[in-house]
Short mmCIF file of C-alpha atoms in Angstrom, two decimals:
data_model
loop_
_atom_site.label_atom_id
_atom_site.label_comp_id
_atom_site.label_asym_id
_atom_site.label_seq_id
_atom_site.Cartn_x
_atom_site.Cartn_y
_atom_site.Cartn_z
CA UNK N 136 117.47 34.61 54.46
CA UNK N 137 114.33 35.75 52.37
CA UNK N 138 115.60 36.75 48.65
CA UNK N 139 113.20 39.11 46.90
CA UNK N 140 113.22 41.80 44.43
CA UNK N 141 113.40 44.75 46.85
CA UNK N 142 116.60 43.79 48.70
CA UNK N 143 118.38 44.50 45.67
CA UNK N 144 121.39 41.99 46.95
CA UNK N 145 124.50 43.14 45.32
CA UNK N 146 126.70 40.48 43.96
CA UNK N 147 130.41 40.06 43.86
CA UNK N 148 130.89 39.84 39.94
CA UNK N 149 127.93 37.95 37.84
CA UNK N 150 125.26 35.98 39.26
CA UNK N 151 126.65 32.78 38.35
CA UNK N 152 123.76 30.31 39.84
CA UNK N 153 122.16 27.59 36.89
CA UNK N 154 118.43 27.32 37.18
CA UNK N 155 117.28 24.31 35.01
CA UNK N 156 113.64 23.29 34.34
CA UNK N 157 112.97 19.84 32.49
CA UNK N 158 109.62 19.36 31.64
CA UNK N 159 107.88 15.94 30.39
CA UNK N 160 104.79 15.83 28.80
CA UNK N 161 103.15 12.64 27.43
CA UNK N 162 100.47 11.93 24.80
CA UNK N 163 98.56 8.86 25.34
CA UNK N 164 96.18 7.22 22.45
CA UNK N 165 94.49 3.87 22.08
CA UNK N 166 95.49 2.68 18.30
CA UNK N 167 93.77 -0.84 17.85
CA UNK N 168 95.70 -1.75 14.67
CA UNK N 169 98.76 -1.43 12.74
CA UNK N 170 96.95 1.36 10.42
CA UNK N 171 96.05 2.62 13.73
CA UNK N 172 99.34 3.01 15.12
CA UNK N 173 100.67 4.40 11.85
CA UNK N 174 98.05 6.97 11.26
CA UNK N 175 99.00 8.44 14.60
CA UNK N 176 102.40 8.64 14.69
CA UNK N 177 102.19 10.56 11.68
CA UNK N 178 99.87 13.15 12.97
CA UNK N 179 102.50 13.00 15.81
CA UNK N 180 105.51 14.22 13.44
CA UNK N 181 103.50 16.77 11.43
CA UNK N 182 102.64 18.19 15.01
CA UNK N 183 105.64 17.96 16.36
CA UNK N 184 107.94 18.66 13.71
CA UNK N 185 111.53 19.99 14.07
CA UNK N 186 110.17 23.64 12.81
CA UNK N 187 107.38 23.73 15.09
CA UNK N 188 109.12 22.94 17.82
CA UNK N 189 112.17 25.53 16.60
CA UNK N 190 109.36 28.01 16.71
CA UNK N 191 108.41 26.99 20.63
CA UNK N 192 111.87 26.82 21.47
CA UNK N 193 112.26 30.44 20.18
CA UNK N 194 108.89 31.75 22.37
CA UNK N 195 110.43 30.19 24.73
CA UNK N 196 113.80 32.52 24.41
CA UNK N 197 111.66 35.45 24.12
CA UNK N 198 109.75 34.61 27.24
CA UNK N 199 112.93 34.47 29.18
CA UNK N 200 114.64 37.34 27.41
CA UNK N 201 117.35 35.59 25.94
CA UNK N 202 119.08 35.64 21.88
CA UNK N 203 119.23 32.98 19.65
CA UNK N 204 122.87 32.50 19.15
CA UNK N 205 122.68 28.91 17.66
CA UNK N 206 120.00 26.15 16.17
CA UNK N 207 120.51 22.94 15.46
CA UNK N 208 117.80 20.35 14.62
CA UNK N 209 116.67 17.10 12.61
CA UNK N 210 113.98 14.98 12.14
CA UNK N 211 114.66 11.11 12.84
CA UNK N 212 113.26 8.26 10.57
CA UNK N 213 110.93 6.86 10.90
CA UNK N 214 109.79 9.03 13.92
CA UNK N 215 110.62 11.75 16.39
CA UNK N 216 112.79 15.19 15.93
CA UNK N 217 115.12 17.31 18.60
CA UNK N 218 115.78 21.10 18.09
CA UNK N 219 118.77 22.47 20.42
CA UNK N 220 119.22 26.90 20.78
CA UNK N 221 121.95 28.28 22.20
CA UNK N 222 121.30 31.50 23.55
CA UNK N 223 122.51 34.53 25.25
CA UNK N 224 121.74 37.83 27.58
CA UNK N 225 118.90 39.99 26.07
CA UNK N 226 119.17 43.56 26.20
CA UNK N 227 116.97 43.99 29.12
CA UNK N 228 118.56 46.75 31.83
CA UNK N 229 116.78 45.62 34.70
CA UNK N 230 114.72 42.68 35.75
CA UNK N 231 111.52 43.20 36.39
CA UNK N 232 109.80 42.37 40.27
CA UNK N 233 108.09 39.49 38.57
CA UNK N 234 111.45 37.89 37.73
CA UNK N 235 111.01 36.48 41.66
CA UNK N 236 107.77 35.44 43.06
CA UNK N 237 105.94 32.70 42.35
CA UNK N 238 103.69 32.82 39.75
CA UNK N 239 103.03 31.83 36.29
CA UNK N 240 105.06 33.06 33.59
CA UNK N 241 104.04 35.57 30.55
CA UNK N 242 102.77 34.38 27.18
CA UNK N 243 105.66 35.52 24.57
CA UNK N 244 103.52 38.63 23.55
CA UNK N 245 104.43 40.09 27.27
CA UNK N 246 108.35 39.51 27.75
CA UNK N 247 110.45 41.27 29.61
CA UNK N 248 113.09 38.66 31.29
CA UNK N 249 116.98 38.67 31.76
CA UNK N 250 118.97 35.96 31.71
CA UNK N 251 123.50 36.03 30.50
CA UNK N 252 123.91 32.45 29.15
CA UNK N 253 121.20 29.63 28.38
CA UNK N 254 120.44 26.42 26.19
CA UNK N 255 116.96 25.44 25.17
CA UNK N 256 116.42 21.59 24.46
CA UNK N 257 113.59 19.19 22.95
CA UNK N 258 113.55 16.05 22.07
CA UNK N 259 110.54 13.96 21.41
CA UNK N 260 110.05 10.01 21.22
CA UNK N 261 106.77 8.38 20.08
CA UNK N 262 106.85 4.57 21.29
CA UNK N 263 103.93 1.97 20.94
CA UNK N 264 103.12 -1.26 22.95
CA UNK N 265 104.19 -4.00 21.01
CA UNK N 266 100.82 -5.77 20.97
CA UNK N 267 99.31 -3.01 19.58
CA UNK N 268 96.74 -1.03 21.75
CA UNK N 269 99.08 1.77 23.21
CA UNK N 270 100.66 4.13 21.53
CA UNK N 271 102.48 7.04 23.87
CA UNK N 272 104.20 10.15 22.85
CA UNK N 273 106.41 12.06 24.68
CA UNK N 274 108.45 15.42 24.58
CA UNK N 275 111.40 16.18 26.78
CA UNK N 276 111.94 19.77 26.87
CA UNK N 277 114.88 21.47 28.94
CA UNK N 278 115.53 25.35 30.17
CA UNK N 279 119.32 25.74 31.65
CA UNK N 280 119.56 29.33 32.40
CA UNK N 281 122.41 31.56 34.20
CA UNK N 282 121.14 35.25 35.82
CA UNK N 283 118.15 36.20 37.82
CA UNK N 284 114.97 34.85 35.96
CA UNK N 285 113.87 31.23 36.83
CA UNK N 286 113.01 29.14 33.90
CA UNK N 287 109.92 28.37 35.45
CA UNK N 288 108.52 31.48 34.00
CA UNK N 289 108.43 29.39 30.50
CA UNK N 290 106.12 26.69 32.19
CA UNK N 291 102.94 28.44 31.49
CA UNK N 292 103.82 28.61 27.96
CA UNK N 293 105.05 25.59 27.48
CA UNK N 294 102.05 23.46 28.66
CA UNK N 295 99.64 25.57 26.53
CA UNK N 296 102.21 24.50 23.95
CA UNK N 297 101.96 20.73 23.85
CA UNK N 298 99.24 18.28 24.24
CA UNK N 299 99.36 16.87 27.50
CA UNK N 300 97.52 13.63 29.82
CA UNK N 301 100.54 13.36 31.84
CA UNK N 302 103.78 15.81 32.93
CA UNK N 303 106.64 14.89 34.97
CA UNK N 304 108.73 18.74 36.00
CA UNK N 305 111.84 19.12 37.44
CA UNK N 306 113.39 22.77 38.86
CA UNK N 307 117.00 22.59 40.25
CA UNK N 308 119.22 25.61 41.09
CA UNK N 309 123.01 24.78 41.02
CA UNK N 310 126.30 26.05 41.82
CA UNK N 311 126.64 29.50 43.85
CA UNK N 312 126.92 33.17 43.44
CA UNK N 313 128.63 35.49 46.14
CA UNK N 314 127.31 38.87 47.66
CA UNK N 315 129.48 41.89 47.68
CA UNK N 316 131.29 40.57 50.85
CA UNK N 317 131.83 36.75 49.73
CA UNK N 318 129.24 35.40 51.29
CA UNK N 319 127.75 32.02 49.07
CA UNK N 320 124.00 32.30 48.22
CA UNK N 321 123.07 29.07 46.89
CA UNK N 322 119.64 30.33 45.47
CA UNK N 323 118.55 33.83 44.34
CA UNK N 324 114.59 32.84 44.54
CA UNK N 325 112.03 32.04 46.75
CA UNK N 326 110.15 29.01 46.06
CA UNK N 327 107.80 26.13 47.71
CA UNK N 328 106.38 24.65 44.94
CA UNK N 329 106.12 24.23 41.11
CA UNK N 330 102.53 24.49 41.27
CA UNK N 331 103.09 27.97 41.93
CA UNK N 332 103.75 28.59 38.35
CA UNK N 333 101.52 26.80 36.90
CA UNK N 334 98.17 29.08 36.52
CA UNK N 335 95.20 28.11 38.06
CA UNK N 336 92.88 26.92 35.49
CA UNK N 337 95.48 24.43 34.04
CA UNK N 338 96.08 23.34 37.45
CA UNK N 339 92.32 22.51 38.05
CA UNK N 340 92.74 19.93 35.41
CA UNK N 341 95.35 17.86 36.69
CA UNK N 342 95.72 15.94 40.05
CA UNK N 343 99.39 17.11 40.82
CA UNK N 344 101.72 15.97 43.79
CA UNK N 345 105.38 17.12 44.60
CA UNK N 346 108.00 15.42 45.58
CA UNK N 347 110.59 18.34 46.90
CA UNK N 348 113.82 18.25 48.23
CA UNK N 349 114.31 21.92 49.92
CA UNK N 350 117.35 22.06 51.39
CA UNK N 351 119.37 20.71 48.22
CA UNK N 352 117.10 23.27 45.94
CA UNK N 353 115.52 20.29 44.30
CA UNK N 354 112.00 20.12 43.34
CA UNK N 355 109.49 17.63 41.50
CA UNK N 356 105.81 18.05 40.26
CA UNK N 357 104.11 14.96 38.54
CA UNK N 358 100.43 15.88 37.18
CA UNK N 359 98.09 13.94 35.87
CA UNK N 360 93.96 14.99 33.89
CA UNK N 361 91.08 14.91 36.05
CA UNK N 362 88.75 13.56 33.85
CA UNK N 363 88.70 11.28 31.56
CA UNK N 364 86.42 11.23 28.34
CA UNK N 365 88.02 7.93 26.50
CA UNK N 366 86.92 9.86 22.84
CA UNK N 367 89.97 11.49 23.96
CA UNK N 368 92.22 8.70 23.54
CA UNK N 369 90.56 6.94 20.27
CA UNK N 370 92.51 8.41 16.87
CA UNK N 371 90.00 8.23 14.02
CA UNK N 372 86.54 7.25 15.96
CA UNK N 373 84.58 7.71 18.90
CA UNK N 374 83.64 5.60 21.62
CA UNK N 375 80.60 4.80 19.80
CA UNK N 376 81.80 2.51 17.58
CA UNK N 377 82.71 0.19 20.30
CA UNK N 378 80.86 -2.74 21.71
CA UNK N 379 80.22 -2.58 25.76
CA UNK N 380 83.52 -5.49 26.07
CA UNK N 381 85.70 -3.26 23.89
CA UNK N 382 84.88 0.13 25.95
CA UNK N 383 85.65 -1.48 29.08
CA UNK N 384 88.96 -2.98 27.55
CA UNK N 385 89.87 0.07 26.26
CA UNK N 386 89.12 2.09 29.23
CA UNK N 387 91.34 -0.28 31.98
CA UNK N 388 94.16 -0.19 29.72
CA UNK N 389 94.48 3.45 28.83
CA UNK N 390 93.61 4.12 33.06
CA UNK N 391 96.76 1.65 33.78
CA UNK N 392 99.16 3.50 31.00
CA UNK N 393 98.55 7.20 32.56
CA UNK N 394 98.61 5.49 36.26
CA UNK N 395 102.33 3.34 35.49
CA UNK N 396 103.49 6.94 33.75
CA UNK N 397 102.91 9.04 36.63
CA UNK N 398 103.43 6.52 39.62
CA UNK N 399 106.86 5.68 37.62
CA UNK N 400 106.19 1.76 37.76
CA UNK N 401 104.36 -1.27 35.86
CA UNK N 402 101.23 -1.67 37.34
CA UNK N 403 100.16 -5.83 37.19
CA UNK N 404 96.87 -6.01 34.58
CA UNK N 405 95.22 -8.29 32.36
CA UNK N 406 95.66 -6.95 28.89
#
């Protein structure tokens, strides 16, 4: 049964289904030294501070029409921070076409979304290699929303948002809702990919495969940059400062982090 905007399917009571969106992003950097390490996982927390991300978090609400009942959040010593919202329905009377096809959500300066309840998650954990060399940040950010938008419609924003080599996304609708004569609709959408709401130029940057489950509503989208310019990766210098060894080095072992992040396993190297 195709579900779209013009069928106007009338429910028995509220449309009770739970869309949730979970969406990985990871910073990779080559930090050669202690000093290194240190300077970026500072530039890490001022970036990623508990207020900035309370002010994504809140874009985020806007994008999917939703009020910020609650927020809770902290910065960790000696690194990382998590912001939490608890929101609720916006006053929206009607939800738009858009609400249901596939494509890339608004910017928060064009919002017009309905959801009834919602939470908004981040949390963010900078790690390092313990021999030094590789130092990875990464933010786990989660949408959990109850009505007719999809929380995919925050994915555009939320990549513009953050920093990104690698991204791991997850979309799963739960639970049911009924139609006027009981019958159980176990999603309110339709939808083949991810990728469909991610907008094309970010898309051309990334190598991106899916790994869906359809008939359980499940669906997976790892990406991974194109191209790689290693000035990219160095925090404080450029790839001119390094001898022909040390570029080559450098090169394998940042290739080999990004590769084990988005193939989800170690990867047997040298270094």
């Amino acid at each position: 049964m195709k579900l779209t905007h013009e069928q106007h399917i009338e429910l028995h009571g509220f449309n009770n289904l739970t869309k949730s969106l979970s969406f990985n992003m990871y910073d990779v950097c080559f930090t050669r030294n202690r000093e290194e390490r240190e300077a970026y996982l500072k530039y890490i927390d001022e970036q990623y501070s508990a207020d900035r991300l309370t002010k994504i978090l809140k874009h985020v609400s806007d994008i999917i029409g939703a009020h910020v009942l609650n927020i809770a959040s902290q910065d960790f010593e000696p690194q990382g921070a998590s912001v939490t919202l608890l929101v609720s329905e916006g006053p929206v009377e009607n939800a738009p076409s858009e609400s249901f096809e596939e494509s890339p959500g608004p910017l928060p300066e064009s919002v017009v979304m309905q959801l009834d309840k919602s939470h908004i998650t981040v949390h963010t954990y900078p790690e390092f290699h313990p021999d030094e060399g590789i130092s990875t940040f990464r933010a786990d950010i989660d949408v959990s929303t109850c009505g007719e938008i999809s929380p995919l419609k925050a994915l555009h924003y939320l990549i513009r948002s953050f920093e990104t080599d690698v991204m791991t996304i997850d979309y799963r609708v739960r639970g049911f809702t009924r139609d006027k004569n009981g019958h159980k609709l176990f999603i309110d959408h339709e939808i083949s990919s991810i990728q469909n709401y991610i907008p094309e130029d970010v898309g051309e940057l990334f190598d991106m495969i899916d790994v869906n489950v359809y008939q359980e509503n499940i669906f997976h989208t790892k990406c991974k940059l194109r191209e790689f310019d290693l000035n990219h990766y160095l925090f404080g210098y450029t790839k001119e400062k390094l001898d022909p060894d040390e570029l080559i080095e450098i090169t394998e072992r940042l290739k080999i982090e990004m590769d084990e992040i988005f193939y989800g396993k170690n990867i047997v190297n040298n270094y």
